[in-house]
Short mmCIF file of C-alpha atoms and ligand atoms in Angstrom, two decimals:
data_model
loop_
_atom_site.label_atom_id
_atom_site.label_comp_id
_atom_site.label_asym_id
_atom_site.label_seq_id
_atom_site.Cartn_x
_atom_site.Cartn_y
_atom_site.Cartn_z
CA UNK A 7 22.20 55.78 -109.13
CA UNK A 8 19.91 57.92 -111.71
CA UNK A 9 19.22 60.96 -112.11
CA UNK A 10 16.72 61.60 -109.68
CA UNK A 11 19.20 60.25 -107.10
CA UNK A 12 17.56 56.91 -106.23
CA UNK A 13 18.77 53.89 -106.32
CA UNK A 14 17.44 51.71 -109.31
CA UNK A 15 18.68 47.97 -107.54
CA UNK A 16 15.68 46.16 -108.84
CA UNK A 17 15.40 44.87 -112.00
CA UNK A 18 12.35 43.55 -113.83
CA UNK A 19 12.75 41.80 -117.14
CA UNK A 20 9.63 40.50 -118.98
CA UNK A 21 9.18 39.32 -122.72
CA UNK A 22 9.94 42.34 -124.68
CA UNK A 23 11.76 44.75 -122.30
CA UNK A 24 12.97 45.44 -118.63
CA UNK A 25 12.55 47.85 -116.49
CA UNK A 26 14.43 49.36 -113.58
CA UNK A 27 12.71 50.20 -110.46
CA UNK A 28 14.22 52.56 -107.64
CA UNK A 29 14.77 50.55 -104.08
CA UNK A 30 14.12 52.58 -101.01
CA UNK A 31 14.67 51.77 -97.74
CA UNK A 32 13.07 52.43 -94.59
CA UNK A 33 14.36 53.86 -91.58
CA UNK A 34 14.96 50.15 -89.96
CA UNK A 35 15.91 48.74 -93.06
CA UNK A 36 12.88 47.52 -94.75
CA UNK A 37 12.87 47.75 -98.80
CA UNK A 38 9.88 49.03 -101.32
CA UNK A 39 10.60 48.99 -104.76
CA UNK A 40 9.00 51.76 -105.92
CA UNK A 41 6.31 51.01 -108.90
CA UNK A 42 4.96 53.96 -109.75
CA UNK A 43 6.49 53.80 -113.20
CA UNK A 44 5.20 50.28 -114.00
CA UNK A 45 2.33 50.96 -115.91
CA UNK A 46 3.65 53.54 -118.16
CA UNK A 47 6.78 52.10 -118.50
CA UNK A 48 6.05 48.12 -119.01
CA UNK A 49 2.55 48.50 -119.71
CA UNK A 50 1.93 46.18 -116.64
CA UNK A 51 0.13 46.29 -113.20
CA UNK A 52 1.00 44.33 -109.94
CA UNK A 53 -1.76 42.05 -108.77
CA UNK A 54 -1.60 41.97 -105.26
CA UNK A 55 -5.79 40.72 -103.65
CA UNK A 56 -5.46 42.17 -99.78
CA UNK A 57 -2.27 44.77 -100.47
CA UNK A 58 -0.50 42.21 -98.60
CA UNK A 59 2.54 43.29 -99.99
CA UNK A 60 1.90 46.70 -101.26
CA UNK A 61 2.94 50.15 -99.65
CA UNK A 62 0.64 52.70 -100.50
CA UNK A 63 2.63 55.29 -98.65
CA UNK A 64 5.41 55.95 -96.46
CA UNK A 65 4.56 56.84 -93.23
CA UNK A 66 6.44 58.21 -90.09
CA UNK A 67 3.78 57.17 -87.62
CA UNK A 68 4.06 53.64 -86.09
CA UNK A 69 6.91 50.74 -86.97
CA UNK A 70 5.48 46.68 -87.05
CA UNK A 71 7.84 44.08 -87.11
CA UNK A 72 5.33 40.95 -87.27
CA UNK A 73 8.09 38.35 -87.01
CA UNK A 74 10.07 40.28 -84.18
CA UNK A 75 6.69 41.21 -82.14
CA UNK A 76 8.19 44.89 -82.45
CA UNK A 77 4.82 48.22 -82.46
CA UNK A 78 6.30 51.66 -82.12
CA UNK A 79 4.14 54.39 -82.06
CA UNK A 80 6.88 57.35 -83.59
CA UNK A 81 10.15 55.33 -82.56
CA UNK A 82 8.57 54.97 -78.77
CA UNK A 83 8.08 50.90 -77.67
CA UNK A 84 5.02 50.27 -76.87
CA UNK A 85 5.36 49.03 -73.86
CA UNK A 86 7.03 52.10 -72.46
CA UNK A 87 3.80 54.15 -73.59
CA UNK A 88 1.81 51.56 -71.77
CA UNK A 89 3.75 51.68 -68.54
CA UNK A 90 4.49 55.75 -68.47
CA UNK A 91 2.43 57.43 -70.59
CA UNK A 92 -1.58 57.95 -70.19
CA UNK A 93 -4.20 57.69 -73.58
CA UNK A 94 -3.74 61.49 -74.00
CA UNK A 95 -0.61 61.88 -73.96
CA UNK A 96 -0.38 58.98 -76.72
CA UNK A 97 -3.02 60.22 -78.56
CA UNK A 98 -0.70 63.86 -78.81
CA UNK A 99 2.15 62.06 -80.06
CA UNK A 100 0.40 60.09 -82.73
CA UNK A 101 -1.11 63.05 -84.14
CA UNK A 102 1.69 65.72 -83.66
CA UNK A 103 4.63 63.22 -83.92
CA UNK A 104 6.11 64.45 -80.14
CA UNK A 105 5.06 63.78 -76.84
CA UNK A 106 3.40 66.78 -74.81
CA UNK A 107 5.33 68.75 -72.36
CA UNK A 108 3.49 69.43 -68.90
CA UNK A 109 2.03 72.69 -70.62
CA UNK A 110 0.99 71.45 -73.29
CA UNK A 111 -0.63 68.13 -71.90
CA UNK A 112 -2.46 70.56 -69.81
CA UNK A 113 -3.95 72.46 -73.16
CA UNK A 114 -4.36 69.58 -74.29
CA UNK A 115 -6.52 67.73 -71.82
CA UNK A 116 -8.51 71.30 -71.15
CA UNK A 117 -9.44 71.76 -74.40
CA UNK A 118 -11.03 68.05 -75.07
CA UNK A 119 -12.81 68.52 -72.09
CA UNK A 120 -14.13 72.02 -72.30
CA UNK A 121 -15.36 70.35 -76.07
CA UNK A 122 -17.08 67.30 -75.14
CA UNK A 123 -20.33 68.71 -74.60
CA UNK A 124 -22.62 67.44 -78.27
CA UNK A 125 -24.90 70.45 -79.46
CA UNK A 126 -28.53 69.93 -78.09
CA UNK A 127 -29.50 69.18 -82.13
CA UNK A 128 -26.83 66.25 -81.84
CA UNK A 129 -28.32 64.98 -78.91
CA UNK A 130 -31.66 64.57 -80.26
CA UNK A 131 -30.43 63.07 -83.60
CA UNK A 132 -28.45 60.49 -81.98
CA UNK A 133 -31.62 59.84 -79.60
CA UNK A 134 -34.19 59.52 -82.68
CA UNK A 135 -31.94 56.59 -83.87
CA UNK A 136 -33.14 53.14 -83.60
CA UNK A 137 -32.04 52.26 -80.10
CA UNK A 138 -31.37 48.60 -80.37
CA UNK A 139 -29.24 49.26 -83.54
CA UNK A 140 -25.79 48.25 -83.25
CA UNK A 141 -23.85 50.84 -81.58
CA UNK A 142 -20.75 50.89 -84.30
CA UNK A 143 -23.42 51.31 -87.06
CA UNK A 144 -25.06 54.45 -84.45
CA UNK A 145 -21.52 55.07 -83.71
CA UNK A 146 -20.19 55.86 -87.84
CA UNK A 147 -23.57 57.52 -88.34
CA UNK A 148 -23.14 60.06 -85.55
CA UNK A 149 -19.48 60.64 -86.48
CA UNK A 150 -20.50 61.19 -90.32
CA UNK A 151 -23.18 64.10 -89.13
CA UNK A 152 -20.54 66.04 -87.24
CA UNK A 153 -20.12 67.25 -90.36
CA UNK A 154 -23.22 68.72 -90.88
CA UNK A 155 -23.24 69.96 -87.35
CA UNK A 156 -19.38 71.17 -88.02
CA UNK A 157 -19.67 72.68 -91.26
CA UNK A 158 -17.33 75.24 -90.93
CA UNK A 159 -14.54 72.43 -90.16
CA UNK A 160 -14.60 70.07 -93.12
CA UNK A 161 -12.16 71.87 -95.60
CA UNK A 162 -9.20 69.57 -95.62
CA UNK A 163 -7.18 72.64 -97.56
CA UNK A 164 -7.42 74.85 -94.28
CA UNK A 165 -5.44 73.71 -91.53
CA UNK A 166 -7.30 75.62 -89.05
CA UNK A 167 -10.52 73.75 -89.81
CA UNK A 168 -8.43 70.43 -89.51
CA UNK A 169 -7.00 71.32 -86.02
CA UNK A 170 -10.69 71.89 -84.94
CA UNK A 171 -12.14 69.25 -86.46
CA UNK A 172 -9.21 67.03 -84.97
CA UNK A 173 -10.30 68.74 -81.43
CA UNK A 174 -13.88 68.14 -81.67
CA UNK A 175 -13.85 64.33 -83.16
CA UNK A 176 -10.98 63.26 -80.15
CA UNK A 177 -13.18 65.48 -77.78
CA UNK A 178 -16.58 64.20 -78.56
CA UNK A 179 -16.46 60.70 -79.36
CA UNK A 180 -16.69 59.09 -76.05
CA UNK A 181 -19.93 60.99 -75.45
CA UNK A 182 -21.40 59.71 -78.21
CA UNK A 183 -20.38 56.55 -77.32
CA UNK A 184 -22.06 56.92 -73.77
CA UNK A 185 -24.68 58.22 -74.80
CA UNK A 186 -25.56 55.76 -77.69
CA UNK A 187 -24.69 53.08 -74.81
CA UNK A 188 -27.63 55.07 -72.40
CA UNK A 189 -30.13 54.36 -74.94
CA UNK A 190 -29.92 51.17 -75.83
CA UNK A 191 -30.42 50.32 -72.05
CA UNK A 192 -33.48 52.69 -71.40
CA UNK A 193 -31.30 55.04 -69.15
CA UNK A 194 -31.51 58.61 -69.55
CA UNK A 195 -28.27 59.95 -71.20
CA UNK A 196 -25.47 61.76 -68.90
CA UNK A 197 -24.06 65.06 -70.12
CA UNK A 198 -19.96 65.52 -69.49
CA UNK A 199 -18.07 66.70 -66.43
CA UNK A 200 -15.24 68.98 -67.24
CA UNK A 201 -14.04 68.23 -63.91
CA UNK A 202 -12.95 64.72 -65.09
CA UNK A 203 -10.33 62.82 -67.09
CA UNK A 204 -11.09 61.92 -70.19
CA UNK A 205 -11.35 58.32 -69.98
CA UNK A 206 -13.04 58.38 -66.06
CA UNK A 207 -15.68 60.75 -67.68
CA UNK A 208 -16.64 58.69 -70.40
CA UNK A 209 -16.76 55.66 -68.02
CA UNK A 210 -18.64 58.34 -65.75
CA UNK A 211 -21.47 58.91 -68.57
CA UNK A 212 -21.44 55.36 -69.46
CA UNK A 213 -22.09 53.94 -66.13
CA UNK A 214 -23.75 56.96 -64.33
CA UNK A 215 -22.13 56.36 -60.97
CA UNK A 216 -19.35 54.18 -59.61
CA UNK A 217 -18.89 50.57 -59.31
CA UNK A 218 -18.64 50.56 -55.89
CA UNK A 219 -15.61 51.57 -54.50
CA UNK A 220 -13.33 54.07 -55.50
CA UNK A 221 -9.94 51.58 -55.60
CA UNK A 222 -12.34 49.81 -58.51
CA UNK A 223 -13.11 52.85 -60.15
CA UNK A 224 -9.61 53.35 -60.61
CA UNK A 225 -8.45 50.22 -61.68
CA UNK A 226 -10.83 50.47 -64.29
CA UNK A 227 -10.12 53.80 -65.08
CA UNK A 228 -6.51 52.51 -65.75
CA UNK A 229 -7.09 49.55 -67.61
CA UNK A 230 -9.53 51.75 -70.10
CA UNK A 231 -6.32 53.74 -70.55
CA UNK A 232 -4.11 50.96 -71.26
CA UNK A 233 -6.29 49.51 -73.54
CA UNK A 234 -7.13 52.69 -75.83
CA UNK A 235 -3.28 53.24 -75.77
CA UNK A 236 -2.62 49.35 -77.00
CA UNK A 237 -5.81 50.19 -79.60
CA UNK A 238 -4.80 53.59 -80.67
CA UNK A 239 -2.62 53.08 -83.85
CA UNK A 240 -1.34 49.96 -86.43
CA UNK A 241 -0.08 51.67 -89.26
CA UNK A 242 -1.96 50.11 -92.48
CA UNK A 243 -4.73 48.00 -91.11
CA UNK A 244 -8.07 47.82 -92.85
CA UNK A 245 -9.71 50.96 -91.36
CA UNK A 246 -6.86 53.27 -91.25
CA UNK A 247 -6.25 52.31 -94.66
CA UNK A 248 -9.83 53.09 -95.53
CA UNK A 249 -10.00 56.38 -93.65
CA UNK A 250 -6.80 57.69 -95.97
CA UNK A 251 -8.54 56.06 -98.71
CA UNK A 252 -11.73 58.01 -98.35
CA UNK A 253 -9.55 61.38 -97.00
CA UNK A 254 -7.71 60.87 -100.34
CA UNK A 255 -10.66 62.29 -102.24
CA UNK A 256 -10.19 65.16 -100.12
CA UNK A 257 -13.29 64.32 -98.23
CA UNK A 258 -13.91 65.93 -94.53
CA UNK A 259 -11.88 64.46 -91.43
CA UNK A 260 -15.35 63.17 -90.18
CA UNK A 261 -16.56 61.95 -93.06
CA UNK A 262 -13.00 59.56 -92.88
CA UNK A 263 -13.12 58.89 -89.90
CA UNK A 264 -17.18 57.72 -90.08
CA UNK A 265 -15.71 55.76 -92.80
CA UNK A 266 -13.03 53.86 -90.56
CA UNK A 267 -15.78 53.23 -87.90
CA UNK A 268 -17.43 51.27 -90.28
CA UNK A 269 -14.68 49.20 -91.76
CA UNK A 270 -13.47 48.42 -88.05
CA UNK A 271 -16.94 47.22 -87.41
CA UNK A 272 -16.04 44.00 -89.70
CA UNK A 273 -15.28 40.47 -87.82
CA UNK A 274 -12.32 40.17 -89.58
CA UNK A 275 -11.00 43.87 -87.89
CA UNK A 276 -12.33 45.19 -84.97
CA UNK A 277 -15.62 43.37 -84.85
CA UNK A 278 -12.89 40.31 -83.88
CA UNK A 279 -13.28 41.49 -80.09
CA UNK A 280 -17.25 41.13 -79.94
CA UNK A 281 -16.89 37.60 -82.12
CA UNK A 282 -14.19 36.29 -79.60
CA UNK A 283 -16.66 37.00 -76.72
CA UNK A 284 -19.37 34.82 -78.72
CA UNK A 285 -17.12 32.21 -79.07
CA UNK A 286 -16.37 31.71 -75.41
CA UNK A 287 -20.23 32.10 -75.10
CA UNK A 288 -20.58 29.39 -77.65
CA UNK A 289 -18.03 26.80 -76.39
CA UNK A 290 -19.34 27.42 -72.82
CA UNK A 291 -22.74 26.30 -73.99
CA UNK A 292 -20.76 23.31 -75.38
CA UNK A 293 -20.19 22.47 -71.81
CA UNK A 294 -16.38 23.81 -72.61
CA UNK A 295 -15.87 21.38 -75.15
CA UNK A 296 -12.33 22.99 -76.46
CA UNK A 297 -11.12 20.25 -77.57
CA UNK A 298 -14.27 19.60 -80.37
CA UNK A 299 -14.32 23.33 -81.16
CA UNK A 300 -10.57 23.43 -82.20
CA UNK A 301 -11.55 19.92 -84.32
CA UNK A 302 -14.07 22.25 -85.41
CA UNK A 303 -11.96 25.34 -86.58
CA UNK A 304 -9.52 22.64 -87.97
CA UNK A 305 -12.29 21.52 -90.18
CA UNK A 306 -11.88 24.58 -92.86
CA UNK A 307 -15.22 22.68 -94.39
CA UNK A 308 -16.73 24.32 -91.13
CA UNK A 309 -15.86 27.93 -92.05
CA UNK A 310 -15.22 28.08 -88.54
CA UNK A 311 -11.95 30.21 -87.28
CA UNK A 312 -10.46 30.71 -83.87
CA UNK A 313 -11.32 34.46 -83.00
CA UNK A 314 -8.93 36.25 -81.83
CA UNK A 315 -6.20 34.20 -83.63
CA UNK A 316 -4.11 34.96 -86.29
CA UNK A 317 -2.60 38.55 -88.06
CA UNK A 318 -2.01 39.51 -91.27
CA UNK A 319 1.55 41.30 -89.99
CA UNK A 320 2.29 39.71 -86.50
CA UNK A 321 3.41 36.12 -87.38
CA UNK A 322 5.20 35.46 -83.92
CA UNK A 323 3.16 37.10 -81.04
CA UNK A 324 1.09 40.11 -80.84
CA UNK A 325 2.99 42.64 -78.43
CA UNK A 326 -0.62 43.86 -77.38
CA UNK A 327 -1.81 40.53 -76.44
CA UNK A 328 1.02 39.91 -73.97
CA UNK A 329 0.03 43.57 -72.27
CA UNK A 330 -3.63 43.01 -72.33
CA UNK A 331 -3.60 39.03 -70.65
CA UNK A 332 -1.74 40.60 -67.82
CA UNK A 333 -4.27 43.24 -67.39
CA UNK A 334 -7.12 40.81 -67.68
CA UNK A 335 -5.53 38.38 -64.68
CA UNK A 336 -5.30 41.76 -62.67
CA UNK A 337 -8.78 42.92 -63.41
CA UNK A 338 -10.27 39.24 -62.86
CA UNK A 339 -8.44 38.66 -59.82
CA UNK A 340 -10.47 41.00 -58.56
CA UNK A 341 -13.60 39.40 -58.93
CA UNK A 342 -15.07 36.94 -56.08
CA UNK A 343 -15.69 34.09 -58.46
CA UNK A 344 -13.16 33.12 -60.64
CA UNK A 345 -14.26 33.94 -64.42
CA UNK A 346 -15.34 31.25 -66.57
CA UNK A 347 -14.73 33.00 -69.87
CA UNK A 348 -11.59 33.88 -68.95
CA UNK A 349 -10.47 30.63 -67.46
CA UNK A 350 -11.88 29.31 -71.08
CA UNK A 351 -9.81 31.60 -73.08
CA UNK A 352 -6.60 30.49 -71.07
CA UNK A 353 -7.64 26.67 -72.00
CA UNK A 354 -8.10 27.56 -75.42
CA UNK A 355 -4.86 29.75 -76.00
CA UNK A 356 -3.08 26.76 -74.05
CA UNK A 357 -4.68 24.10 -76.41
CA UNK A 358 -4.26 25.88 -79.60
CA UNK A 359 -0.67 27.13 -78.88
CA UNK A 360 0.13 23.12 -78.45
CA UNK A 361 -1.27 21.94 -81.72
CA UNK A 362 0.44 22.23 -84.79
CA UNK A 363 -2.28 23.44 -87.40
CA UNK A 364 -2.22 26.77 -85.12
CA UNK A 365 1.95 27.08 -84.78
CA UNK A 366 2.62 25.86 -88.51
CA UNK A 367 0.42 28.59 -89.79
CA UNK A 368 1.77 30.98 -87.19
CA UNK A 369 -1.08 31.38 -85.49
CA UNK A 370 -1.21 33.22 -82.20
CA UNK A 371 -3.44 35.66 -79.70
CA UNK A 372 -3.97 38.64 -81.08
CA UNK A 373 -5.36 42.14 -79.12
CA UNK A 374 -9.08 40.64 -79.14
CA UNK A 375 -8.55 37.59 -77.53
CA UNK A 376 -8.39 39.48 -74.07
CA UNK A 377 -10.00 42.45 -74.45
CA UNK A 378 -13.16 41.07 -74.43
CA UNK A 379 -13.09 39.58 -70.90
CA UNK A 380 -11.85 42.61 -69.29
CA UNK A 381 -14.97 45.07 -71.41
CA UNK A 382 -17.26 42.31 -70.00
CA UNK A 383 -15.51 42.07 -66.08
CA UNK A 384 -16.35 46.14 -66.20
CA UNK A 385 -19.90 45.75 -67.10
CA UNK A 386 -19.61 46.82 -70.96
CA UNK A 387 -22.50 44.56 -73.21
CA UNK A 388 -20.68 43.06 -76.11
CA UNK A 389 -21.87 44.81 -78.41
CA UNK A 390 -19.75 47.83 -77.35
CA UNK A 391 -16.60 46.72 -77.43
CA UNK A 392 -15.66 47.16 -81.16
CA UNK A 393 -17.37 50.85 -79.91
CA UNK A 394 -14.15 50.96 -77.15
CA UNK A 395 -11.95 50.42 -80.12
CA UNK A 396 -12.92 52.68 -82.08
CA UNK A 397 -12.22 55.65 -79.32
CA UNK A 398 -8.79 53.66 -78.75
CA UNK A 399 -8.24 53.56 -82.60
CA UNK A 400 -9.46 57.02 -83.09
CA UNK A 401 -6.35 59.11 -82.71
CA UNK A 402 -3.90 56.90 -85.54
CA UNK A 403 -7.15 57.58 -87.62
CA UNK A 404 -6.46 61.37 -87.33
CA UNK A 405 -2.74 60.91 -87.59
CA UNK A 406 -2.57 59.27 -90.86
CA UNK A 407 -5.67 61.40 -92.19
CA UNK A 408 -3.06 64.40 -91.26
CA UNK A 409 -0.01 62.91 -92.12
CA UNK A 410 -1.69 62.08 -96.16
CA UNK A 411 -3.12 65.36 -96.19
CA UNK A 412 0.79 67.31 -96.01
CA UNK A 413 2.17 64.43 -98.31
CA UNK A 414 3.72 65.46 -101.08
CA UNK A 415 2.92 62.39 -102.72
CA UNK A 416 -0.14 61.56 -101.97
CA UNK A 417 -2.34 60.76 -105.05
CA UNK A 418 -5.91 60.08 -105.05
CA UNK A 419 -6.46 56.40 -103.67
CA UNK A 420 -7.49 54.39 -107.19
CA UNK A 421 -6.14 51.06 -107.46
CA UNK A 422 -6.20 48.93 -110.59
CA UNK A 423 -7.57 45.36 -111.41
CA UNK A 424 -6.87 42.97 -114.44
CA UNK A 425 -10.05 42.43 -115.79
CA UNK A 426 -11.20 38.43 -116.16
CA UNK A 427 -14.63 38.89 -117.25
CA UNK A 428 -16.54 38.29 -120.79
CA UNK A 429 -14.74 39.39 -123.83
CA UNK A 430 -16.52 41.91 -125.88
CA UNK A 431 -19.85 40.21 -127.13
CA UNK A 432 -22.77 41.42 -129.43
CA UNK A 433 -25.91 43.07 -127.43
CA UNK A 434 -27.99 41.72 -130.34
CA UNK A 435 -27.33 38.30 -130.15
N1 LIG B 501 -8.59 30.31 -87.13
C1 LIG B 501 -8.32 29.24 -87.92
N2 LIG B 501 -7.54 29.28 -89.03
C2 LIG B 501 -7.03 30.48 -89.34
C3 LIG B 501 -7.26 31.63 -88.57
C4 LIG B 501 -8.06 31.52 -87.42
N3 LIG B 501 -8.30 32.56 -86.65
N4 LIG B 501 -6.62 32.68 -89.12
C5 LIG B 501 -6.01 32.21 -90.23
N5 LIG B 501 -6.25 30.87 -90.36
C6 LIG B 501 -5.69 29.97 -91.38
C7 LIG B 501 -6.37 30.17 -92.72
O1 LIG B 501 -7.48 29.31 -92.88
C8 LIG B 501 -5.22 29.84 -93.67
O2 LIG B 501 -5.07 28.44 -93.68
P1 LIG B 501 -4.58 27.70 -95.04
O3 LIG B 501 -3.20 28.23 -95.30
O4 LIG B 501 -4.63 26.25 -94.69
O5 LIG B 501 -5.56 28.08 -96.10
C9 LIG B 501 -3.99 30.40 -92.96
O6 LIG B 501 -4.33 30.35 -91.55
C10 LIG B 501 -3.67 31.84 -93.36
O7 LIG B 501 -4.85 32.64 -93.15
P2 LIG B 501 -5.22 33.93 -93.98
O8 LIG B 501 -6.70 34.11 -93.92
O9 LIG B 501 -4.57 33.88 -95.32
O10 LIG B 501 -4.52 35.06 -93.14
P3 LIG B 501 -4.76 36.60 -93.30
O11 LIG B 501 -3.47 37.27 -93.00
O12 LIG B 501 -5.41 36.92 -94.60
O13 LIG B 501 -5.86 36.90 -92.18
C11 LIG B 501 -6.89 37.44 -90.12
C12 LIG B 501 -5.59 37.49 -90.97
C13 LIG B 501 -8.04 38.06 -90.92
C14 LIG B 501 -6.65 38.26 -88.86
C15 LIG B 501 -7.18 35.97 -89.78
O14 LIG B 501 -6.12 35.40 -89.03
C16 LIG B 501 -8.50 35.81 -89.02
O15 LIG B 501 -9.56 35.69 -89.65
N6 LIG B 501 -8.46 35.78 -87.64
C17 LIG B 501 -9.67 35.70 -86.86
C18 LIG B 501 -10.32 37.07 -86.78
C19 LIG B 501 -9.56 38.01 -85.86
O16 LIG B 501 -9.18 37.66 -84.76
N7 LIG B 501 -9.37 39.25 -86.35
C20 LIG B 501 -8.72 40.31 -85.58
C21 LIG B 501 -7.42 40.69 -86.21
S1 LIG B 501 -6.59 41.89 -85.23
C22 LIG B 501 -7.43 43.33 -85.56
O17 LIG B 501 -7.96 43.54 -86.62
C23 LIG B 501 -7.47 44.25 -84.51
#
């Protein structure tokens, strides 16, 4: 032990020296070395493309195992949230770290809904852009101006402003979601109904009416729930870590969070739910030739992957997956034709799960490969669902923006790099 109390367990020796590097360990026994000192100590950087094995904080918000199929969100499984708690009430607890009493659930829920109304300039902004642009790119554009329209919430030093800003982002993203949704099909854009739930509003302004029978409604209702509550946090993943990357400058909450919307947007992140759909699409155009499409994604010459397949943490099974297949039988059952895409995706997942260039490289479902096929059973265009993700993903956003923002620690994001190009050479020739 040192002086500063922390355990120095890990030795590293290199021509010319060593150096000793504290161990921590988190709360279920994971271990960081910490490197802060490496560079001024050793004179040496850690090379690490992807941060696949980098911490670049410690964080109280959500536990992964990947090989154990384990997702917290603050020391709660997620599949108790799933079964007893509704999106608001996980959306609290990821952003204040406890789960709402009645009272405060009540605030809560008041309060996002007496918000959700845009200001009339908002309205018109998001209804000058291009209307068949994608709606994540309409989506992070809209977000980004909020704080223009906001500008008395973007100081990150006042907590007041953040607790606002947190308010008005959680309170008003679905409606700009439905109403960027209105546009691109021609339909004239719905304004919010306190009298609703947050998530049967949004599917209120999204679809302007029912879907036919009440029972419906509310199946739907629920499985939007289930799914923003399986979508709403995963620790370190490429947007959140972009959002405290950007919110590490000290730049505003919205200007973060507009970041994160675009980084989810990706086909690698959440742009994986939208590319599994086009698969199915793709293979059912093949006449549901699975077994020459997995030949294909075998063939890395082809550049072609399995969407939907494969994590960079969970290297068993996705816990979300497992949640979201049952919800997509339940919502498909109810359908009077059975659904080709979804029968497809069953094949596939059967097929790949079978073959060993899938298990060897730990390879399974992840929360896209289902999603999709419930988004589409409820009438939602492709092109929306990384959208539904991004209200799902929207409170761990806020939660680690928050969390970095109190930390101690917390330095301005700037990694290194080990520079591999041309040595110095004369401009003159
Ligand atoms: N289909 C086919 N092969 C795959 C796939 C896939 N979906 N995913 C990984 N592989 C292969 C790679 O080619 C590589 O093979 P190799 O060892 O022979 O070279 C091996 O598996 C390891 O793959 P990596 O790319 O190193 O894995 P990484 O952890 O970097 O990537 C990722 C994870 C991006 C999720 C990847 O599995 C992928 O592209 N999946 C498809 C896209 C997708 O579904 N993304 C959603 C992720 S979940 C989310 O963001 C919400």
């Amino acid at each position: 032990m040192s002086e500063d109390g922390k355990e120095r367990a890990v030795e590293l020796r290199y021509e010319g020296g060593a150096h000793a590097l504290p161990l921590l360990t988190g709360t279920e026994g994971d271990k960081a070395f910490e490197a802060k000192t490496l560079l001024s100590h050793a004179g040496m950087v850690t090379l690490d493309p992807g941060f696949a094995n980098t911490a670049a904080c410690q964080s109280k918000i959500t536990y992964i195992d990947g090989e154990a199929g384990i997702l917290r969100y603050r020391g709660y499984p997620i599949q108790d949230l799933a079964a007893g708690s509704s999106f608001l009430e996980v959306a609290y607890l990821l952003i204040h770290g406890e789960l709402p009493g009645p009272g405060e659930l009540k605030d809560f829920s008041e309060q996002l809904r007496a918000n959700a109304a845009l200001p009339v300039e908002m309205r018109a902004m998001i209804d000058a852009l291009p209307r068949d642009g994608h709606p994540m790119v309409l989506l992070g554009a809209a977000v980004n101006t909020m704080a223009a329209f906001y500008a008395d919430t973007v100081d990150p030093g006042d907590s007041d402003q953040v607790d606002r800003a947190t308010l008005l982002l959680l309170a008003q993203l679905p409606t700009i979601a439905a109403r960027i949704y209105r546009n691109s099909v021609g339909e004239q854009p719905l304004e919010p109904d306190h009298s609703l739930g947050y998530v049967e509003d949004f599917l209120r302004m999204t679809f302007g009416g029912d879907s036919g029978s009440k029972e419906l409604d509310e199946l739907y209702a629920k499985a939007m729930d289930l799914l923003l509550i399986l979508h709403a946090d995963h620790e370190q993943n490429c947007s959140t870590a972009t959002v405290r990357v950007v919110g590490s400058s000290q730049a505003s909450l919205y200007g973060s969070v507009s970041a994160g919307i675009n980084a989810l947007f990706g086909p690698l992140h959440g742009g994986a739910n939208q590319a599994v759909l086009e698969m199915l699409e793709e293979i059912r155009g093949l006449g549901g030739d699975v077994d020459s499409f997995l030949a294909k994604v075998k063939d890395k010459e082809s550049g072609t992957r399995l969407m939907g397949f494969g994590h960079r943490v969970y290297k068993n099974f996705d816990p979300r997956s497992k949640e979201i297949k049952g919800l997509a039988a339940q919502i498909l059952d109810r359908q009077e034709q059975p659904d080709e895409l979804f029968e497809l995706a069953l094949r596939l997942e059967g097929q790949a799960l079978a073959d060993s260039y899938f298990t060897d490289r730990k390879l399974y479902p992840n929360v896209d490969f289902y999603s999709g096929v419930i988004y589409r059973a409820m009438g939602f265009p492709t092109t929306m669902f990384t959208v539904l993700f991004a209200i799902g993903r929207l409170p761990g956003w806020i939660a680690h923006w928050r969390e970095q923002r109190l930390d101690p620690a917390a330095r301005i994001a700037r990694p290194r790099q080990l520079y591999v190009g041309p040595a110095k050479r004369s401009y003159n020739g």
